[in-house]
Amino acid sequence: MSPHVLILGGTTEARELAAVLAGRPGVRVTTSLAGRVARPGAIAGEVRVGGFGGAEGLADWLREEHVDALVDATHPFARAITANAARAAAVTGVPSLVLRRPGWRPGPRDRWHLVDSLAEAAESLPGLGRRVFLTTGRMELAAFAHLTDLHFVVRSVEPPEAPMPPHTEVILARGPFTVADESALLHDHRIDVLVTKDSGGAATAAKLTAARELSLPVVVVRRPPLPAGVTEVPDVAGALRRLELTSP
């Protein structure tokens, strides 16, 4: 019987892992997407869209589809999905791991303000700047909606969801973006503070470099902790080693 790997995906790493596994003879790979992006792009192997119905629903799906390994390659801030995956794997006995790119680290010239939540990020803003480049995701603007005296620039692939701050300018664009792109945006919109989550990776790191070069403060929301007992790997190669699929 062909081994079946379920990837909880959406990230670049999830796509890369799916592409590698789909190219392996005798391996069945299914990538599950939450369905929050209307046009997610092509993904190798089988694709399912939508939730499972919590940890119990995911456990049922693992059993019904005879899944042999579960890889949680969701966004580092997808706390609920990661918790459900850990519980479902524990209940079913399906081997699992978390594929999560390393977080960013500040350099000596960075002006980072580390916080533990979006609420804490919002609380810190009035003392740091008046024009904010907010890059925490289109679905989580409610934490900043009460900041009526600040101007926000929000960039998103799709239009953001209300509620949001009353003075919000939306830029619809899809990355990756270069340092030159980000520097121009910060300059043209007269940004004086950047807010971001510690998503890690190179694809969205250019804004941090641009902020450093302009000596702008950056509010960085720390990642939530992983559930106890889960195995974490930093890249696709590490995931393949754990899955014992390193040879072509």
PDB file of N, CA, C and O in Angstrom, residues 169-232:
ATOM      1  N   GLU A 169      -5.647  52.696   4.819  1.00  0.00           N
ATOM      2  CA  GLU A 169      -5.402  52.690   3.372  1.00  0.00           C
ATOM      3  C   GLU A 169      -4.975  51.284   2.981  1.00  0.00           C
ATOM      4  O   GLU A 169      -4.011  50.746   3.537  1.00  0.00           O
ATOM      5  N   VAL A 170      -5.680  50.669   2.050  1.00  0.00           N
ATOM      6  CA  VAL A 170      -5.433  49.280   1.674  1.00  0.00           C
ATOM      7  C   VAL A 170      -4.681  49.218   0.353  1.00  0.00           C
ATOM      8  O   VAL A 170      -5.072  49.864  -0.630  1.00  0.00           O
ATOM      9  N   ILE A 171      -3.611  48.434   0.326  1.00  0.00           N
ATOM     10  CA  ILE A 171      -2.854  48.177  -0.892  1.00  0.00           C
ATOM     11  C   ILE A 171      -3.005  46.695  -1.220  1.00  0.00           C
ATOM     12  O   ILE A 171      -2.614  45.835  -0.423  1.00  0.00           O
ATOM     13  N   LEU A 172      -3.590  46.384  -2.375  1.00  0.00           N
ATOM     14  CA  LEU A 172      -3.743  44.997  -2.793  1.00  0.00           C
ATOM     15  C   LEU A 172      -2.544  44.608  -3.658  1.00  0.00           C
ATOM     16  O   LEU A 172      -2.326  45.158  -4.741  1.00  0.00           O
ATOM     17  N   ALA A 173      -1.756  43.679  -3.150  1.00  0.00           N
ATOM     18  CA  ALA A 173      -0.548  43.261  -3.864  1.00  0.00           C
ATOM     19  C   ALA A 173      -0.111  41.904  -3.334  1.00  0.00           C
ATOM     20  O   ALA A 173      -0.401  41.537  -2.203  1.00  0.00           O
ATOM     21  N   ARG A 174       0.581  41.165  -4.184  1.00  0.00           N
ATOM     22  CA  ARG A 174       1.094  39.848  -3.807  1.00  0.00           C
ATOM     23  C   ARG A 174       2.624  39.862  -3.898  1.00  0.00           C
ATOM     24  O   ARG A 174       3.184  40.292  -4.912  1.00  0.00           O
ATOM     25  N   GLY A 175       3.297  39.410  -2.863  1.00  0.00           N
ATOM     26  CA  GLY A 175       4.748  39.377  -2.833  1.00  0.00           C
ATOM     27  C   GLY A 175       5.303  38.215  -3.652  1.00  0.00           C
ATOM     28  O   GLY A 175       4.567  37.545  -4.369  1.00  0.00           O
ATOM     29  N   PRO A 176       6.603  37.975  -3.560  1.00  0.00           N
ATOM     30  CA  PRO A 176       7.536  38.649  -2.650  1.00  0.00           C
ATOM     31  C   PRO A 176       7.900  40.056  -3.118  1.00  0.00           C
ATOM     32  O   PRO A 176       7.747  40.388  -4.294  1.00  0.00           O
ATOM     33  N   PHE A 177       8.380  40.857  -2.164  1.00  0.00           N
ATOM     34  CA  PHE A 177       8.762  42.233  -2.431  1.00  0.00           C
ATOM     35  C   PHE A 177      10.253  42.412  -2.150  1.00  0.00           C
ATOM     36  O   PHE A 177      10.801  41.809  -1.229  1.00  0.00           O
ATOM     37  N   THR A 178      10.896  43.259  -2.948  1.00  0.00           N
ATOM     38  CA  THR A 178      12.320  43.527  -2.756  1.00  0.00           C
ATOM     39  C   THR A 178      12.507  44.613  -1.703  1.00  0.00           C
ATOM     40  O   THR A 178      11.561  45.307  -1.316  1.00  0.00           O
ATOM     41  N   VAL A 179      13.731  44.765  -1.261  1.00  0.00           N
ATOM     42  CA  VAL A 179      14.045  45.838  -0.321  1.00  0.00           C
ATOM     43  C   VAL A 179      13.734  47.195  -0.948  1.00  0.00           C
ATOM     44  O   VAL A 179      13.218  48.097  -0.289  1.00  0.00           O
ATOM     45  N   ALA A 180      14.014  47.330  -2.246  1.00  0.00           N
ATOM     46  CA  ALA A 180      13.707  48.584  -2.945  1.00  0.00           C
ATOM     47  C   ALA A 180      12.206  48.846  -2.941  1.00  0.00           C
ATOM     48  O   ALA A 180      11.761  49.986  -2.741  1.00  0.00           O
ATOM     49  N   ASP A 181      11.414  47.787  -3.173  1.00  0.00           N
ATOM     50  CA  ASP A 181       9.954  47.924  -3.120  1.00  0.00           C
ATOM     51  C   ASP A 181       9.504  48.438  -1.755  1.00  0.00           C
ATOM     52  O   ASP A 181       8.698  49.366  -1.654  1.00  0.00           O
ATOM     53  N   GLU A 182      10.011  47.803  -0.716  1.00  0.00           N
ATOM     54  CA  GLU A 182       9.579  48.136   0.641  1.00  0.00           C
ATOM     55  C   GLU A 182      10.059  49.525   1.058  1.00  0.00           C
ATOM     56  O   GLU A 182       9.332  50.271   1.714  1.00  0.00           O
ATOM     57  N   SER A 183      11.263  49.866   0.664  1.00  0.00           N
ATOM     58  CA  SER A 183      11.778  51.202   0.980  1.00  0.00           C
ATOM     59  C   SER A 183      10.928  52.276   0.323  1.00  0.00           C
ATOM     60  O   SER A 183      10.619  53.305   0.937  1.00  0.00           O
ATOM     61  N   ALA A 184      10.538  52.031  -0.930  1.00  0.00           N
ATOM     62  CA  ALA A 184       9.705  52.996  -1.639  1.00  0.00           C
ATOM     63  C   ALA A 184       8.345  53.131  -0.954  1.00  0.00           C
ATOM     64  O   ALA A 184       7.823  54.249  -0.811  1.00  0.00           O
ATOM     65  N   LEU A 185       7.762  52.026  -0.536  1.00  0.00           N
ATOM     66  CA  LEU A 185       6.465  52.081   0.142  1.00  0.00           C
ATOM     67  C   LEU A 185       6.572  52.867   1.444  1.00  0.00           C
ATOM     68  O   LEU A 185       5.741  53.745   1.730  1.00  0.00           O
ATOM     69  N   LEU A 186       7.574  52.559   2.237  1.00  0.00           N
ATOM     70  CA  LEU A 186       7.740  53.256   3.514  1.00  0.00           C
ATOM     71  C   LEU A 186       7.949  54.754   3.300  1.00  0.00           C
ATOM     72  O   LEU A 186       7.416  55.582   4.054  1.00  0.00           O
ATOM     73  N   HIS A 187       8.709  55.087   2.278  1.00  0.00           N
ATOM     74  CA  HIS A 187       8.980  56.501   1.985  1.00  0.00           C
ATOM     75  C   HIS A 187       7.747  57.201   1.432  1.00  0.00           C
ATOM     76  O   HIS A 187       7.362  58.282   1.898  1.00  0.00           O
ATOM     77  N   ASP A 188       7.095  56.590   0.443  1.00  0.00           N
ATOM     78  CA  ASP A 188       5.962  57.234  -0.226  1.00  0.00           C
ATOM     79  C   ASP A 188       4.777  57.445   0.710  1.00  0.00           C
ATOM     80  O   ASP A 188       4.035  58.425   0.564  1.00  0.00           O
ATOM     81  N   HIS A 189       4.601  56.543   1.657  1.00  0.00           N
ATOM     82  CA  HIS A 189       3.469  56.647   2.579  1.00  0.00           C
ATOM     83  C   HIS A 189       3.853  57.270   3.921  1.00  0.00           C
ATOM     84  O   HIS A 189       3.054  57.301   4.843  1.00  0.00           O
ATOM     85  N   ARG A 190       5.077  57.769   3.978  1.00  0.00           N
ATOM     86  CA  ARG A 190       5.572  58.466   5.171  1.00  0.00           C
ATOM     87  C   ARG A 190       5.376  57.628   6.440  1.00  0.00           C
ATOM     88  O   ARG A 190       4.973  58.120   7.483  1.00  0.00           O
ATOM     89  N   ILE A 191       5.704  56.351   6.327  1.00  0.00           N
ATOM     90  CA  ILE A 191       5.553  55.431   7.458  1.00  0.00           C
ATOM     91  C   ILE A 191       6.603  55.735   8.521  1.00  0.00           C
ATOM     92  O   ILE A 191       7.772  55.964   8.212  1.00  0.00           O
ATOM     93  N   ASP A 192       6.168  55.732   9.787  1.00  0.00           N
ATOM     94  CA  ASP A 192       7.148  55.922  10.860  1.00  0.00           C
ATOM     95  C   ASP A 192       7.184  54.772  11.861  1.00  0.00           C
ATOM     96  O   ASP A 192       7.975  54.810  12.806  1.00  0.00           O
ATOM     97  N   VAL A 193       6.375  53.705  11.629  1.00  0.00           N
ATOM     98  CA  VAL A 193       6.483  52.493  12.445  1.00  0.00           C
ATOM     99  C   VAL A 193       5.892  51.323  11.663  1.00  0.00           C
ATOM    100  O   VAL A 193       4.893  51.466  10.958  1.00  0.00           O
ATOM    101  N   LEU A 194       6.540  50.170  11.770  1.00  0.00           N
ATOM    102  CA  LEU A 194       6.115  48.947  11.104  1.00  0.00           C
ATOM    103  C   LEU A 194       5.641  47.953  12.156  1.00  0.00           C
ATOM    104  O   LEU A 194       6.271  47.817  13.214  1.00  0.00           O
ATOM    105  N   VAL A 195       4.546  47.252  11.867  1.00  0.00           N
ATOM    106  CA  VAL A 195       4.056  46.184  12.743  1.00  0.00           C
ATOM    107  C   VAL A 195       4.004  44.888  11.944  1.00  0.00           C
ATOM    108  O   VAL A 195       3.441  44.857  10.847  1.00  0.00           O
ATOM    109  N   THR A 196       4.575  43.827  12.493  1.00  0.00           N
ATOM    110  CA  THR A 196       4.596  42.547  11.800  1.00  0.00           C
ATOM    111  C   THR A 196       4.584  41.407  12.799  1.00  0.00           C
ATOM    112  O   THR A 196       4.881  41.589  13.977  1.00  0.00           O
ATOM    113  N   LYS A 197       4.217  40.236  12.318  1.00  0.00           N
ATOM    114  CA  LYS A 197       4.364  39.010  13.093  1.00  0.00           C
ATOM    115  C   LYS A 197       5.695  38.354  12.736  1.00  0.00           C
ATOM    116  O   LYS A 197       6.185  38.507  11.612  1.00  0.00           O
ATOM    117  N   ASP A 198       6.243  37.594  13.654  1.00  0.00           N
ATOM    118  CA  ASP A 198       7.491  36.885  13.385  1.00  0.00           C
ATOM    119  C   ASP A 198       7.188  35.634  12.567  1.00  0.00           C
ATOM    120  O   ASP A 198       7.253  34.510  13.063  1.00  0.00           O
ATOM    121  N   SER A 199       6.865  35.841  11.296  1.00  0.00           N
ATOM    122  CA  SER A 199       6.555  34.708  10.423  1.00  0.00           C
ATOM    123  C   SER A 199       7.817  34.018   9.930  1.00  0.00           C
ATOM    124  O   SER A 199       7.780  32.851   9.522  1.00  0.00           O
ATOM    125  N   GLY A 200       8.958  34.711   9.964  1.00  0.00           N
ATOM    126  CA  GLY A 200      10.212  34.121   9.522  1.00  0.00           C
ATOM    127  C   GLY A 200      10.284  33.993   8.013  1.00  0.00           C
ATOM    128  O   GLY A 200       9.351  34.337   7.286  1.00  0.00           O
ATOM    129  N   GLY A 201      11.419  33.499   7.538  1.00  0.00           N
ATOM    130  CA  GLY A 201      11.597  33.272   6.106  1.00  0.00           C
ATOM    131  C   GLY A 201      12.067  34.502   5.365  1.00  0.00           C
ATOM    132  O   GLY A 201      11.974  35.631   5.852  1.00  0.00           O
ATOM    133  N   ALA A 202      12.550  34.266   4.147  1.00  0.00           N
ATOM    134  CA  ALA A 202      13.100  35.347   3.332  1.00  0.00           C
ATOM    135  C   ALA A 202      12.041  36.086   2.530  1.00  0.00           C
ATOM    136  O   ALA A 202      12.233  37.236   2.153  1.00  0.00           O
ATOM    137  N   ALA A 203      10.907  35.429   2.267  1.00  0.00           N
ATOM    138  CA  ALA A 203       9.924  35.997   1.344  1.00  0.00           C
ATOM    139  C   ALA A 203       9.362  37.332   1.820  1.00  0.00           C
ATOM    140  O   ALA A 203       9.029  38.192   1.007  1.00  0.00           O
ATOM    141  N   THR A 204       9.236  37.516   3.129  1.00  0.00           N
ATOM    142  CA  THR A 204       8.661  38.762   3.649  1.00  0.00           C
ATOM    143  C   THR A 204       9.632  39.533   4.527  1.00  0.00           C
ATOM    144  O   THR A 204       9.225  40.437   5.256  1.00  0.00           O
ATOM    145  N   ALA A 205      10.913  39.195   4.445  1.00  0.00           N
ATOM    146  CA  ALA A 205      11.896  39.836   5.310  1.00  0.00           C
ATOM    147  C   ALA A 205      12.389  41.176   4.774  1.00  0.00           C
ATOM    148  O   ALA A 205      13.009  41.950   5.514  1.00  0.00           O
ATOM    149  N   ALA A 206      12.118  41.486   3.507  1.00  0.00           N
ATOM    150  CA  ALA A 206      12.634  42.718   2.918  1.00  0.00           C
ATOM    151  C   ALA A 206      12.141  43.959   3.658  1.00  0.00           C
ATOM    152  O   ALA A 206      12.866  44.957   3.780  1.00  0.00           O
ATOM    153  N   LYS A 207      10.920  43.910   4.180  1.00  0.00           N
ATOM    154  CA  LYS A 207      10.387  45.065   4.915  1.00  0.00           C
ATOM    155  C   LYS A 207      11.211  45.350   6.166  1.00  0.00           C
ATOM    156  O   LYS A 207      11.366  46.507   6.561  1.00  0.00           O
ATOM    157  N   LEU A 208      11.747  44.303   6.786  1.00  0.00           N
ATOM    158  CA  LEU A 208      12.580  44.498   7.971  1.00  0.00           C
ATOM    159  C   LEU A 208      13.901  45.175   7.607  1.00  0.00           C
ATOM    160  O   LEU A 208      14.380  46.052   8.332  1.00  0.00           O
ATOM    161  N   THR A 209      14.461  44.770   6.471  1.00  0.00           N
ATOM    162  CA  THR A 209      15.697  45.409   6.005  1.00  0.00           C
ATOM    163  C   THR A 209      15.449  46.876   5.669  1.00  0.00           C
ATOM    164  O   THR A 209      16.240  47.756   6.021  1.00  0.00           O
ATOM    165  N   ALA A 210      14.328  47.137   5.000  1.00  0.00           N
ATOM    166  CA  ALA A 210      14.000  48.519   4.645  1.00  0.00           C
ATOM    167  C   ALA A 210      13.797  49.364   5.893  1.00  0.00           C
ATOM    168  O   ALA A 210      14.266  50.512   5.965  1.00  0.00           O
ATOM    169  N   ALA A 211      13.111  48.826   6.881  1.00  0.00           N
ATOM    170  CA  ALA A 211      12.898  49.562   8.130  1.00  0.00           C
ATOM    171  C   ALA A 211      14.223  49.826   8.847  1.00  0.00           C
ATOM    172  O   ALA A 211      14.438  50.906   9.402  1.00  0.00           O
ATOM    173  N   ARG A 212      15.118  48.856   8.807  1.00  0.00           N
ATOM    174  CA  ARG A 212      16.435  49.039   9.430  1.00  0.00           C
ATOM    175  C   ARG A 212      17.199  50.160   8.750  1.00  0.00           C
ATOM    176  O   ARG A 212      17.793  51.017   9.412  1.00  0.00           O
ATOM    177  N   GLU A 213      17.162  50.160   7.417  1.00  0.00           N
ATOM    178  CA  GLU A 213      17.923  51.180   6.684  1.00  0.00           C
ATOM    179  C   GLU A 213      17.361  52.577   6.926  1.00  0.00           C
ATOM    180  O   GLU A 213      18.087  53.568   6.843  1.00  0.00           O
ATOM    181  N   LEU A 214      16.051  52.656   7.228  1.00  0.00           N
ATOM    182  CA  LEU A 214      15.418  53.946   7.496  1.00  0.00           C
ATOM    183  C   LEU A 214      15.344  54.263   8.991  1.00  0.00           C
ATOM    184  O   LEU A 214      14.760  55.275   9.368  1.00  0.00           O
ATOM    185  N   SER A 215      15.925  53.380   9.802  1.00  0.00           N
ATOM    186  CA  SER A 215      15.943  53.551  11.271  1.00  0.00           C
ATOM    187  C   SER A 215      14.537  53.666  11.858  1.00  0.00           C
ATOM    188  O   SER A 215      14.307  54.434  12.796  1.00  0.00           O
ATOM    189  N   LEU A 216      13.605  52.887  11.312  1.00  0.00           N
ATOM    190  CA  LEU A 216      12.229  52.909  11.808  1.00  0.00           C
ATOM    191  C   LEU A 216      12.039  51.864  12.900  1.00  0.00           C
ATOM    192  O   LEU A 216      12.596  50.763  12.823  1.00  0.00           O
ATOM    193  N   PRO A 217      11.228  52.163  13.900  1.00  0.00           N
ATOM    194  CA  PRO A 217      10.899  51.141  14.900  1.00  0.00           C
ATOM    195  C   PRO A 217      10.005  50.067  14.293  1.00  0.00           C
ATOM    196  O   PRO A 217       9.184  50.350  13.414  1.00  0.00           O
ATOM    197  N   VAL A 218      10.172  48.845  14.765  1.00  0.00           N
ATOM    198  CA  VAL A 218       9.390  47.715  14.279  1.00  0.00           C
ATOM    199  C   VAL A 218       8.797  46.983  15.480  1.00  0.00           C
ATOM    200  O   VAL A 218       9.535  46.551  16.372  1.00  0.00           O
ATOM    201  N   VAL A 219       7.483  46.868  15.496  1.00  0.00           N
ATOM    202  CA  VAL A 219       6.809  46.085  16.533  1.00  0.00           C
ATOM    203  C   VAL A 219       6.663  44.667  15.997  1.00  0.00           C
ATOM    204  O   VAL A 219       6.015  44.451  14.965  1.00  0.00           O
ATOM    205  N   VAL A 220       7.268  43.704  16.683  1.00  0.00           N
ATOM    206  CA  VAL A 220       7.283  42.314  16.234  1.00  0.00           C
ATOM    207  C   VAL A 220       6.504  41.458  17.231  1.00  0.00           C
ATOM    208  O   VAL A 220       6.847  41.407  18.412  1.00  0.00           O
ATOM    209  N   VAL A 221       5.456  40.798  16.746  1.00  0.00           N
ATOM    210  CA  VAL A 221       4.671  39.910  17.589  1.00  0.00           C
ATOM    211  C   VAL A 221       5.341  38.542  17.621  1.00  0.00           C
ATOM    212  O   VAL A 221       5.577  37.927  16.576  1.00  0.00           O
ATOM    213  N   ARG A 222       5.694  38.096  18.822  1.00  0.00           N
ATOM    214  CA  ARG A 222       6.333  36.788  18.970  1.00  0.00           C
ATOM    215  C   ARG A 222       5.383  35.660  18.556  1.00  0.00           C
ATOM    216  O   ARG A 222       4.174  35.777  18.643  1.00  0.00           O
ATOM    217  N   ARG A 223       5.964  34.526  18.174  1.00  0.00           N
ATOM    218  CA  ARG A 223       5.179  33.358  17.820  1.00  0.00           C
ATOM    219  C   ARG A 223       4.562  32.720  19.072  1.00  0.00           C
ATOM    220  O   ARG A 223       5.174  32.724  20.138  1.00  0.00           O
ATOM    221  N   PRO A 224       3.365  32.137  18.921  1.00  0.00           N
ATOM    222  CA  PRO A 224       2.822  31.376  20.038  1.00  0.00           C
ATOM    223  C   PRO A 224       3.623  30.098  20.235  1.00  0.00           C
ATOM    224  O   PRO A 224       4.184  29.559  19.276  1.00  0.00           O
ATOM    225  N   PRO A 225       3.700  29.578  21.463  1.00  0.00           N
ATOM    226  CA  PRO A 225       4.447  28.334  21.679  1.00  0.00           C
ATOM    227  C   PRO A 225       3.750  27.149  21.039  1.00  0.00           C
ATOM    228  O   PRO A 225       2.530  27.128  20.889  1.00  0.00           O
ATOM    229  N   LEU A 226       4.540  26.151  20.665  1.00  0.00           N
ATOM    230  CA  LEU A 226       3.979  24.921  20.116  1.00  0.00           C
ATOM    231  C   LEU A 226       3.400  24.061  21.238  1.00  0.00           C
ATOM    232  O   LEU A 226       3.824  24.159  22.389  1.00  0.00           O
ATOM    233  N   PRO A 227       2.427  23.212  20.912  1.00  0.00           N
ATOM    234  CA  PRO A 227       1.920  22.278  21.927  1.00  0.00           C
ATOM    235  C   PRO A 227       3.047  21.390  22.456  1.00  0.00           C
ATOM    236  O   PRO A 227       4.017  21.096  21.745  1.00  0.00           O
ATOM    237  N   ALA A 228       2.913  20.976  23.684  1.00  0.00           N
ATOM    238  CA  ALA A 228       3.938  20.133  24.298  1.00  0.00           C
ATOM    239  C   ALA A 228       4.072  18.814  23.541  1.00  0.00           C
ATOM    240  O   ALA A 228       3.081  18.217  23.118  1.00  0.00           O
ATOM    241  N   GLY A 229       5.314  18.383  23.363  1.00  0.00           N
ATOM    242  CA  GLY A 229       5.570  17.060  22.808  1.00  0.00           C
ATOM    243  C   GLY A 229       5.629  16.959  21.303  1.00  0.00           C
ATOM    244  O   GLY A 229       5.880  15.866  20.779  1.00  0.00           O
ATOM    245  N   VAL A 230       5.406  18.060  20.579  1.00  0.00           N
ATOM    246  CA  VAL A 230       5.432  17.958  19.112  1.00  0.00           C
ATOM    247  C   VAL A 230       6.875  18.020  18.611  1.00  0.00           C
ATOM    248  O   VAL A 230       7.750  18.595  19.244  1.00  0.00           O
ATOM    249  N   THR A 231       7.108  17.408  17.464  1.00  0.00           N
ATOM    250  CA  THR A 231       8.416  17.437  16.822  1.00  0.00           C
ATOM    251  C   THR A 231       8.434  18.544  15.789  1.00  0.00           C
ATOM    252  O   THR A 231       7.554  18.608  14.926  1.00  0.00           O
ATOM    253  N   GLU A 232       9.429  19.431  15.870  1.00  0.00           N
ATOM    254  CA  GLU A 232       9.527  20.567  14.955  1.00  0.00           C
ATOM    255  C   GLU A 232      10.764  20.432  14.088  1.00  0.00           C
ATOM    256  O   GLU A 232      11.843  20.079  14.584  1.00  0.00           O
TER     257      GLU A 232
END
